[in-house]
Short mmCIF file of C-alpha atoms and ligand atoms in Angstrom, two decimals:
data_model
loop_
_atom_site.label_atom_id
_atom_site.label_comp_id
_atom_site.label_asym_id
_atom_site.label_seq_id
_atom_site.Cartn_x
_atom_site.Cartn_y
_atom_site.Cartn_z
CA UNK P 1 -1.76 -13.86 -21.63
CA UNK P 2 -4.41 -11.35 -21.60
CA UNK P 3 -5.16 -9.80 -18.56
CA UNK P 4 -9.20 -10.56 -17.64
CA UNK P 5 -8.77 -9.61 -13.79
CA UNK P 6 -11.71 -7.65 -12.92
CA UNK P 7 -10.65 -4.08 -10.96
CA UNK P 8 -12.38 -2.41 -8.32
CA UNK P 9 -12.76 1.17 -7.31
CA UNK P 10 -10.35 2.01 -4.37
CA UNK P 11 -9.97 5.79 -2.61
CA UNK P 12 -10.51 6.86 -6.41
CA UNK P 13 -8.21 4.40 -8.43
CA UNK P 14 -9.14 1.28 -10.14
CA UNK P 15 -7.37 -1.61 -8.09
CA UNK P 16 -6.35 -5.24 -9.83
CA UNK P 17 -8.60 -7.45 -7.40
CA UNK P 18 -5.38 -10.06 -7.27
CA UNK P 19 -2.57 -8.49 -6.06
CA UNK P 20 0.78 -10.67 -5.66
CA UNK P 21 2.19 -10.65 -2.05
CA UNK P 22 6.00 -10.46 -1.60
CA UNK P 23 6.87 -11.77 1.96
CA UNK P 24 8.22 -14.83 2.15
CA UNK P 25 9.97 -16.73 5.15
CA UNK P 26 12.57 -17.48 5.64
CA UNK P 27 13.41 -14.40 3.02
CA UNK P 28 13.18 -15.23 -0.29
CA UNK P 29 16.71 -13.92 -2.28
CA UNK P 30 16.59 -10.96 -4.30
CA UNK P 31 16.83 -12.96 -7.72
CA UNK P 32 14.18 -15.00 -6.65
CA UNK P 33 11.72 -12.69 -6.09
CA UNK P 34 12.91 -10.37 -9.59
CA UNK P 35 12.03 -13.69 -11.14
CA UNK P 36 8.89 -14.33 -9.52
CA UNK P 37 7.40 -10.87 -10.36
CA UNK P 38 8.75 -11.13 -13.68
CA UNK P 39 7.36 -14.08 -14.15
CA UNK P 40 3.72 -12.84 -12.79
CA UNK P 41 3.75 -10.02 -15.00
CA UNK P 42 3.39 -12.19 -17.54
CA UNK P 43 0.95 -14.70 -16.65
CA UNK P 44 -1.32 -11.41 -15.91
CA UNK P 45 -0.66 -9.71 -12.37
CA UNK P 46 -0.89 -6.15 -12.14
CA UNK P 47 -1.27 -5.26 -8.66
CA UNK P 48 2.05 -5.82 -6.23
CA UNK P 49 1.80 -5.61 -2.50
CA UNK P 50 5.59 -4.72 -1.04
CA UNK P 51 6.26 -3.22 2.42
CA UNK P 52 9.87 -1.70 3.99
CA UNK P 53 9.91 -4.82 6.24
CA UNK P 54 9.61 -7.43 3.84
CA UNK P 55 12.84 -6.72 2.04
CA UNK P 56 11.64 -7.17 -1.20
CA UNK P 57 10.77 -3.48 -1.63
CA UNK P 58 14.22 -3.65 -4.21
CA UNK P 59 13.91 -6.78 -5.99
CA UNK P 60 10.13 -5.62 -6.55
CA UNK P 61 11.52 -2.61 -8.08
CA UNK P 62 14.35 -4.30 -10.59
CA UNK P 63 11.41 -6.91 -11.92
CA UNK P 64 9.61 -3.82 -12.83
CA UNK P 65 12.15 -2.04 -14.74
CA UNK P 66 12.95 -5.52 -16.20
CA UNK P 67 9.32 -5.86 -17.09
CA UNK P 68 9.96 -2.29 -18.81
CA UNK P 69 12.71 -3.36 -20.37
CA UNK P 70 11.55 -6.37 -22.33
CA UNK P 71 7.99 -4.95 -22.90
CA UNK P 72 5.94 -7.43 -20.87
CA UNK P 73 4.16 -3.59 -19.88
CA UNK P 74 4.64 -0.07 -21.91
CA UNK P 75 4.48 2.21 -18.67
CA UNK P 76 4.41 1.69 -14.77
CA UNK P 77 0.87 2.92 -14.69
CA UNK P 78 -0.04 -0.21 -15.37
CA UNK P 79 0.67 -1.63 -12.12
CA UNK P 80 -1.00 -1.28 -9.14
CA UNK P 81 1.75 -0.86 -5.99
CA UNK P 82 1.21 -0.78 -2.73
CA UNK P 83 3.89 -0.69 0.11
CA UNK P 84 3.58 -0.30 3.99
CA UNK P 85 4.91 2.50 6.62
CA UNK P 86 6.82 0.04 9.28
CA UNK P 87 6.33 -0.17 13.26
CA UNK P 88 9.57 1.90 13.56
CA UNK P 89 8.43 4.90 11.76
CA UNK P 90 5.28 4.60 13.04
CA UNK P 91 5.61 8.34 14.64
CA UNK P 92 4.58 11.62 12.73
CA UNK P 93 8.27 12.99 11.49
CA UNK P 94 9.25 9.60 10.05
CA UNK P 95 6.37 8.95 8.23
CA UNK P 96 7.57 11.18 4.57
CA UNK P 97 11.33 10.08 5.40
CA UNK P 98 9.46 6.05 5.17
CA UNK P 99 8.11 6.38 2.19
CA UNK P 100 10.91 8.27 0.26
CA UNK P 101 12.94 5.18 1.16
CA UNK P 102 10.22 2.85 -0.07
CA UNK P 103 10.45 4.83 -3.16
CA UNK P 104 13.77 4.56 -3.54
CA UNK P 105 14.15 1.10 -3.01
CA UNK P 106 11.27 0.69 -5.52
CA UNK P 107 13.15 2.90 -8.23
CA UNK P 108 9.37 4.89 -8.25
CA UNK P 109 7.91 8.13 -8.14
CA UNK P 110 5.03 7.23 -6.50
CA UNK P 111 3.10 4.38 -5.11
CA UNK P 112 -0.44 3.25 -5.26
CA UNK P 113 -1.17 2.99 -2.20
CA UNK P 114 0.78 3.27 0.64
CA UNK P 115 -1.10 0.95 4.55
CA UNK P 116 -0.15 1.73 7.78
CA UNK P 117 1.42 -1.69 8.03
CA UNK P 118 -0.05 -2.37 11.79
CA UNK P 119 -1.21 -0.15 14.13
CA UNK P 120 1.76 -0.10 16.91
CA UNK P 121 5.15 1.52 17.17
CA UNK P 122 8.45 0.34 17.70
CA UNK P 123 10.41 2.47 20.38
CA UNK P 124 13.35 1.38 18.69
CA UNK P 125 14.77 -1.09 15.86
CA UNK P 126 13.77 -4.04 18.50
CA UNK P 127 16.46 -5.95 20.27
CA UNK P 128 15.19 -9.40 19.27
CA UNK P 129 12.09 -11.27 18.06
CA UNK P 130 9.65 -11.71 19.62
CA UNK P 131 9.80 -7.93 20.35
CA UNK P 132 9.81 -7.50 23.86
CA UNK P 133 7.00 -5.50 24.88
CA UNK P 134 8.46 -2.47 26.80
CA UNK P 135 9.35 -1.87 23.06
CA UNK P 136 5.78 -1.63 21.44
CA UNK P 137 2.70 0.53 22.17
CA UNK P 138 -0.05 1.69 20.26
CA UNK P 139 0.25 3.75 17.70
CA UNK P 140 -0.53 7.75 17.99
CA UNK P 141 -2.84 6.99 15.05
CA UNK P 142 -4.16 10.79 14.71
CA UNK P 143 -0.78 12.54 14.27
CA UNK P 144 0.51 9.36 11.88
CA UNK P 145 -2.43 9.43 10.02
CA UNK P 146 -2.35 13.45 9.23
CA UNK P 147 1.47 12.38 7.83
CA UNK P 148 -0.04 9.60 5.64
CA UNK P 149 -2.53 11.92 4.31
CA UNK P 150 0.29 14.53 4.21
CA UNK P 151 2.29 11.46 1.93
CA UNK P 152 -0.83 11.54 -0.19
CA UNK P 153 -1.33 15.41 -0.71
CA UNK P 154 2.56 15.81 -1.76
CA UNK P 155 1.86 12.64 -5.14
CA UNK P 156 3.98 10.71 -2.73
CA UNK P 157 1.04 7.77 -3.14
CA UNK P 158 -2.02 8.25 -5.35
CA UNK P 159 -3.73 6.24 -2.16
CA UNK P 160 -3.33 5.70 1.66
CA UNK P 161 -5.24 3.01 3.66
CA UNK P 162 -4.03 0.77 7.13
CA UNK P 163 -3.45 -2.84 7.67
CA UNK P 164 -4.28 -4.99 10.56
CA UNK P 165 -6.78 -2.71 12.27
CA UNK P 166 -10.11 -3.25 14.12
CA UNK P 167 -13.41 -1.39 14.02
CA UNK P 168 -12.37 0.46 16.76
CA UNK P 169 -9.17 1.67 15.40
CA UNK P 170 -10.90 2.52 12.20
CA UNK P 171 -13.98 4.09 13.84
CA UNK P 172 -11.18 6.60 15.31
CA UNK P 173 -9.32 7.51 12.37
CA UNK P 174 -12.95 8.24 10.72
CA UNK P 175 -13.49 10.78 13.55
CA UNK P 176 -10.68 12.97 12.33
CA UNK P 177 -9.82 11.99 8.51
CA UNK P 178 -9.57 14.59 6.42
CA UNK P 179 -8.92 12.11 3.84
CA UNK P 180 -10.89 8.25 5.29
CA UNK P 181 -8.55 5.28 4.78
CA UNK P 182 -9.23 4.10 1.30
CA UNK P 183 -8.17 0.22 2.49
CA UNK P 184 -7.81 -2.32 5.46
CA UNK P 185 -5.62 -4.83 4.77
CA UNK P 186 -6.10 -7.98 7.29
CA UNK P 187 -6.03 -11.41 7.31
CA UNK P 188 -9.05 -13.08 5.61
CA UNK P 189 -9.95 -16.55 4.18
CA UNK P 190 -12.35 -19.16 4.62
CA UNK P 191 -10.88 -20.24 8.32
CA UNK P 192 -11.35 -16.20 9.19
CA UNK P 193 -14.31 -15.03 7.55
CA UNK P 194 -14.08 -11.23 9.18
CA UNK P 195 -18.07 -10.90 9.03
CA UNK P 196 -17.96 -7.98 11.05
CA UNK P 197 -15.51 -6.02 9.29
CA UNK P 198 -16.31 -6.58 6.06
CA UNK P 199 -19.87 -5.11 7.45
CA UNK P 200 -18.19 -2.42 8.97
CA UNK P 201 -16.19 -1.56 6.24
CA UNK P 202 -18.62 -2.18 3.45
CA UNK P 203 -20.75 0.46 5.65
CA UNK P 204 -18.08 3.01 5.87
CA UNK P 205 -16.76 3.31 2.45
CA UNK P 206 -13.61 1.23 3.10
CA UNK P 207 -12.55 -1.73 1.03
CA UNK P 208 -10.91 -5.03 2.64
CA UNK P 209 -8.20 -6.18 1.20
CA UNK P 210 -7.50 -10.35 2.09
CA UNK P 211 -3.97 -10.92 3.02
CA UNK P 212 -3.17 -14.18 4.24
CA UNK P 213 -6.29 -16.06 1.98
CA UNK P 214 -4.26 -19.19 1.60
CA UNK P 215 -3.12 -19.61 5.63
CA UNK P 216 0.09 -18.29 4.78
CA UNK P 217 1.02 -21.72 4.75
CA UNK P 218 5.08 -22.35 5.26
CA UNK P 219 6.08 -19.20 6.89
CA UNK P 220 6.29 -19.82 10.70
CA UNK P 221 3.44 -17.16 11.41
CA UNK P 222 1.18 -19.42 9.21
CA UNK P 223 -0.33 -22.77 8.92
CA UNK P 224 -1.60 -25.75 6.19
CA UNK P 225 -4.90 -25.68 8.15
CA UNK P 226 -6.36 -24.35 4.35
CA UNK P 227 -5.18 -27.37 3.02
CA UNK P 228 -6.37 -29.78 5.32
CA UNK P 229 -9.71 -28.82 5.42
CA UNK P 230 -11.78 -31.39 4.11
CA UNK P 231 -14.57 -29.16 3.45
CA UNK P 232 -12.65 -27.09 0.99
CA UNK P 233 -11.16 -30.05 -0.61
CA UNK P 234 -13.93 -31.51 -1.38
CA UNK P 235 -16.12 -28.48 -2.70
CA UNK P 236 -12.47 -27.97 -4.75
CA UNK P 237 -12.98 -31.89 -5.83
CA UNK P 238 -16.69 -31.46 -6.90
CA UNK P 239 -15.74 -28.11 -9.18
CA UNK P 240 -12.46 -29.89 -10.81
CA UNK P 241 -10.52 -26.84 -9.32
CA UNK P 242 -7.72 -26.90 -5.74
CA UNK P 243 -8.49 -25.80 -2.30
CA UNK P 244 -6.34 -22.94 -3.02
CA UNK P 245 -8.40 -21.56 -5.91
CA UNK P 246 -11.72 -22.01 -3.95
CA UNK P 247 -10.29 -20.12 -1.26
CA UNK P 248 -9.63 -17.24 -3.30
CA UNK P 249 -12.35 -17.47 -5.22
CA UNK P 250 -14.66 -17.23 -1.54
CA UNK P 251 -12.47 -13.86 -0.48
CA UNK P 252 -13.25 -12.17 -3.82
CA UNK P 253 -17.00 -13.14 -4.05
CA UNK P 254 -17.17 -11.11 -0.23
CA UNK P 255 -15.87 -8.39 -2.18
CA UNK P 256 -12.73 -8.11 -1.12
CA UNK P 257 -9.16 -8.51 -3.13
CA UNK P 258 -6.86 -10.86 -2.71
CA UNK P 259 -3.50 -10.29 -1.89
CA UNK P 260 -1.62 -14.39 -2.41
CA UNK P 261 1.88 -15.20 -2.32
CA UNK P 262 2.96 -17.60 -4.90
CA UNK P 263 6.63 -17.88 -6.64
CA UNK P 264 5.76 -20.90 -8.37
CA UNK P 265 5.09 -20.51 -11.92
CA UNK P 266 1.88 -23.21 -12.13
CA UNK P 267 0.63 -22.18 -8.01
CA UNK P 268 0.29 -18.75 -9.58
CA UNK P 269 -1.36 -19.45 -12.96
CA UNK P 270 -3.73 -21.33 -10.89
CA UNK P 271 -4.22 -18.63 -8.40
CA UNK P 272 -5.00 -15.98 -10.91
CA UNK P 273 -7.73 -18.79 -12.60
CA UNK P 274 -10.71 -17.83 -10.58
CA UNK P 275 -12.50 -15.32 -12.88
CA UNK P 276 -14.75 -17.85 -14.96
CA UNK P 277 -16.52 -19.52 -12.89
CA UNK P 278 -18.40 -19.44 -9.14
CA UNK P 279 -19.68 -20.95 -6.13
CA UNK P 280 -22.74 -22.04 -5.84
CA UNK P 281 -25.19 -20.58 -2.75
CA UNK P 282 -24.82 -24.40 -1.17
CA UNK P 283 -21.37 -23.58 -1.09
CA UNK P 284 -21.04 -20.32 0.04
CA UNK P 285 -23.27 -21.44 2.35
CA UNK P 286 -20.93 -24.22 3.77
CA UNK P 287 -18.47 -22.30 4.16
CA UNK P 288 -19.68 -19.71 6.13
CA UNK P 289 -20.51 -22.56 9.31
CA UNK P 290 -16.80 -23.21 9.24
CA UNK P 291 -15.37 -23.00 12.47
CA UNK P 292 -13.20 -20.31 12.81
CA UNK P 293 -9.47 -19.58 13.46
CA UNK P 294 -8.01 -16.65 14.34
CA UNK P 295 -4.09 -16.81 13.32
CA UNK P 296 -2.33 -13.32 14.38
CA UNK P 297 1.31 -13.17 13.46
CA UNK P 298 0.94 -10.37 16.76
CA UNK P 299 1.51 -13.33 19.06
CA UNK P 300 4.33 -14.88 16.96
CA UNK P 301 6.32 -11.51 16.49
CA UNK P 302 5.35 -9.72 19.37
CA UNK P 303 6.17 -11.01 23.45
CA UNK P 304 2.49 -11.16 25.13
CA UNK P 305 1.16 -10.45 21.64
CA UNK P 306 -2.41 -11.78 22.42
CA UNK P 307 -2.57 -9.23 25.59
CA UNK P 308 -2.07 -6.70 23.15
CA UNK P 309 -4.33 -7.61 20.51
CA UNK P 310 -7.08 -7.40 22.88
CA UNK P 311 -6.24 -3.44 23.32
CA UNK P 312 -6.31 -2.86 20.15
N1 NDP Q 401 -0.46 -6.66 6.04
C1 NDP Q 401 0.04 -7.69 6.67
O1 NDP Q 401 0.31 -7.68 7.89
C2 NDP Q 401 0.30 -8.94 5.93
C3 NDP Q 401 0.38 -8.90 4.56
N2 NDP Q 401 0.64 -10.03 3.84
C4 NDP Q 401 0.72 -9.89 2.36
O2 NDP Q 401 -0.13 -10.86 1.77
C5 NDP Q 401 0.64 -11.74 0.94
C6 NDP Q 401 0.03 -13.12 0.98
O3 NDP Q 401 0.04 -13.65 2.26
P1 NDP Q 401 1.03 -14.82 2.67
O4 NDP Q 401 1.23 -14.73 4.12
O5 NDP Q 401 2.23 -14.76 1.79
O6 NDP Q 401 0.22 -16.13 2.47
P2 NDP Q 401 -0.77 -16.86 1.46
O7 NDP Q 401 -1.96 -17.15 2.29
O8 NDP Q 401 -0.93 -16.18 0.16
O9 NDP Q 401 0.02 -18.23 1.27
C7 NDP Q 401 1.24 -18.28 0.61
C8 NDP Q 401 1.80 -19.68 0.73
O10 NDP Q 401 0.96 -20.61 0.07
C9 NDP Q 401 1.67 -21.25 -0.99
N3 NDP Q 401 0.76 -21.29 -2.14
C10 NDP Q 401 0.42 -20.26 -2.95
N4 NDP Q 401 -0.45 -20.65 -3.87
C11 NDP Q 401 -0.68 -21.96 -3.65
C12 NDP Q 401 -1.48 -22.93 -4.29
N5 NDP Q 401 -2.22 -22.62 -5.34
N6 NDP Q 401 -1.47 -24.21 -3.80
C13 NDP Q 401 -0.69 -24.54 -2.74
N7 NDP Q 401 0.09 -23.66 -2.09
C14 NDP Q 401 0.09 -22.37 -2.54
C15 NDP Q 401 2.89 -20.41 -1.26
O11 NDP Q 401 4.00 -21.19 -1.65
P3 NDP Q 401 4.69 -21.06 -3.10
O12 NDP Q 401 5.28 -19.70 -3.20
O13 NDP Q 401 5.72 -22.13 -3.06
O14 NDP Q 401 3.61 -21.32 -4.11
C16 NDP Q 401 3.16 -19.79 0.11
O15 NDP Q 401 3.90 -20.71 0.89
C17 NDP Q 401 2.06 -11.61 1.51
O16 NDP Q 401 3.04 -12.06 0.60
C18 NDP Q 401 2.11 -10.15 1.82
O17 NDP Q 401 2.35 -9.41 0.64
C19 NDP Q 401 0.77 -11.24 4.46
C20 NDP Q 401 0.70 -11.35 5.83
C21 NDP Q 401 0.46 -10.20 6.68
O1 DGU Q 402 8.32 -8.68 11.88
C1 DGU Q 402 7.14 -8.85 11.73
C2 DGU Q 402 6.61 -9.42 10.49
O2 DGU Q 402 7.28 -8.90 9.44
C3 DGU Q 402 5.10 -9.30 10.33
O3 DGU Q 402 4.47 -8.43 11.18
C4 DGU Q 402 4.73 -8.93 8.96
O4 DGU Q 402 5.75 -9.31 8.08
C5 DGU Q 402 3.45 -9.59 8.53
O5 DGU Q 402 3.42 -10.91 8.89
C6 DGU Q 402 3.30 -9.40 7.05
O6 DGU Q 402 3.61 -10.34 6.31
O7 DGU Q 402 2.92 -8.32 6.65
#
């Protein structure tokens, strides 16, 4: 299939606006996700999104040598990669050990881009889930950040960005950013619209990246409430396309990519088939009054989560 998804300029490299997420709960199995990727390469994905705590960092890896192999791609430029530093290296000294062993597990020489994957630190590998919250502050983001950029000088990662921060976090790291995040990575979709940050961000230089644009429906920090919107469905309805396609279809008319999860062979044919046609104004416009619903995995993964998120 020929590959007619548009690209966008990020921190200097020309980004796939699809990317294909690889966390999946419970954890998919190594084959599975090989497959999956494999399978995605050829139906047209470019553009990968990994991190260390997923576990698919590997399997990620093997479907691209694979996709080598049988010549579904001629070199790994082609791709667009992107991993993310974890909570437990979130300190200064960790940060080149992290992505070495991202690398590795990737079989690459370098990555994409590599996100601050959110901004807090593990004191330790935590005892138990939710993470109990003597274990977690907030993350010494100035000293982290000069290791990222550090990461970035070395060819380490052609890119470095952050996920799951707020204006305020991002205002700070401007302050003292020899090189500015290129990315924010954070939850977007229909049922989160993120108005002010993509304002912020749009005003700033910074691109926003939409994980999360379907609900991140079946994992236990998600929900269906995507697919039970009757609002969606029935725009989806009018246009002869799903819920799921108008929904990614909204995140990348806000300018933003899309980073979806899909190891089904037709749910991701359909989720790269948003490039020929549009909403309308009436629709956009719909959309935008619908209520909205914050849905932080923070308070799922993390004990008084919510307290937290308010700090940061
Ligand atoms: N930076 C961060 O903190 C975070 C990053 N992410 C990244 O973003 C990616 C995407 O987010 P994710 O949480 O996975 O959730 P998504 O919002 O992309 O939803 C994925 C779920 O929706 C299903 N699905 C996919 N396409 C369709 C479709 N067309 N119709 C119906 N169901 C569909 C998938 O099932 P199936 O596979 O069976 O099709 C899967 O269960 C992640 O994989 C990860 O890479 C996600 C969360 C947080
Ligand atoms: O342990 C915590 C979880 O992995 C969570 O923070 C992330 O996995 C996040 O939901 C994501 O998918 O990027």
């Amino acid at each position: 299939m020929e590959n007619k998804v548009p690209m966008v300029s990020v921190g200097g490299l020309t980004m796939p606006v699809i990317g294909m997420g690889t966390a999946s709960y419970p954890p998919a199995d190594a084959a599975t996700v090989k497959s999956a990727v494999v399978e995605a390469i050829g139906s047209g994905y470019r553009h990968f999104d990994t991190a260390f705590i997923y576990g698919s960092e590997q399997a990620l890896g093997e479907a691209i040598a694979e996709a080598l192999n049988i010549g579904l791609i001629k070199s790994r430029d082609e791709l667009f990669i992107t991993s993310k530093l974890w909570c437990t290296c979130a300190e200064h000294d960790l940060v080149i050990p992290a992505i070495k062993t991202s690398l590795e597990n990737l079989q690459l020489e370098y990555l994409d881009l590599y996100l601050i994957h959110w901004p807090l630190k593990f004191s330790k590998e935590p005892s138990r889930i939710p993470v109990p919250k003597e274990e977690v502050s907030v993350i010494d983001i100035e000293s982290v950040w000069s290791a990222m950029e550090e990461c970035k000088l070395l060819g380490l990662t052609k890119a470095i960005g952050v996920s799951n921060f707020s204006t305020k976090k991002l205002d700070q790291i401007l302050s003292f950013a020899k090189i500015p995040p290129a990315v924010n990575q954070v939850e977007m979709n229909p049922l989160w619209q993120q108005k002010e940050m993509k304002e912020f961000c749009k005003a700033k230089g910074i691109h926003v990246s939409a994980h999360s644009p379907l609900g991140s429906k079946g994992t236990i920090w998600g929900d269906n409430r995507i697919f039970e919107c009757d609002l969606l469905e029935e725009i989806a309805k009018a246009k002869g396309k799903t819920s799921a396609q108008v929904c990614l279809r909204w995140v990348y008319e806000q300018g933003a990519s899309v980073i979806t999860k899909s190891f089904n062979r037709e749910r991701m044919k359909e989720n790269i088939d948003i490039f020929d046609w549009s909403l309308s104004w009436e629709e956009l416009d719909k959309i935008s009054g619908i209520p909205q619903h914050k849905r932080s995995s923070l308070t799922v993964f993390i004990e008084d989560g919510s307290e937290l998120e308010a700090e940061l």
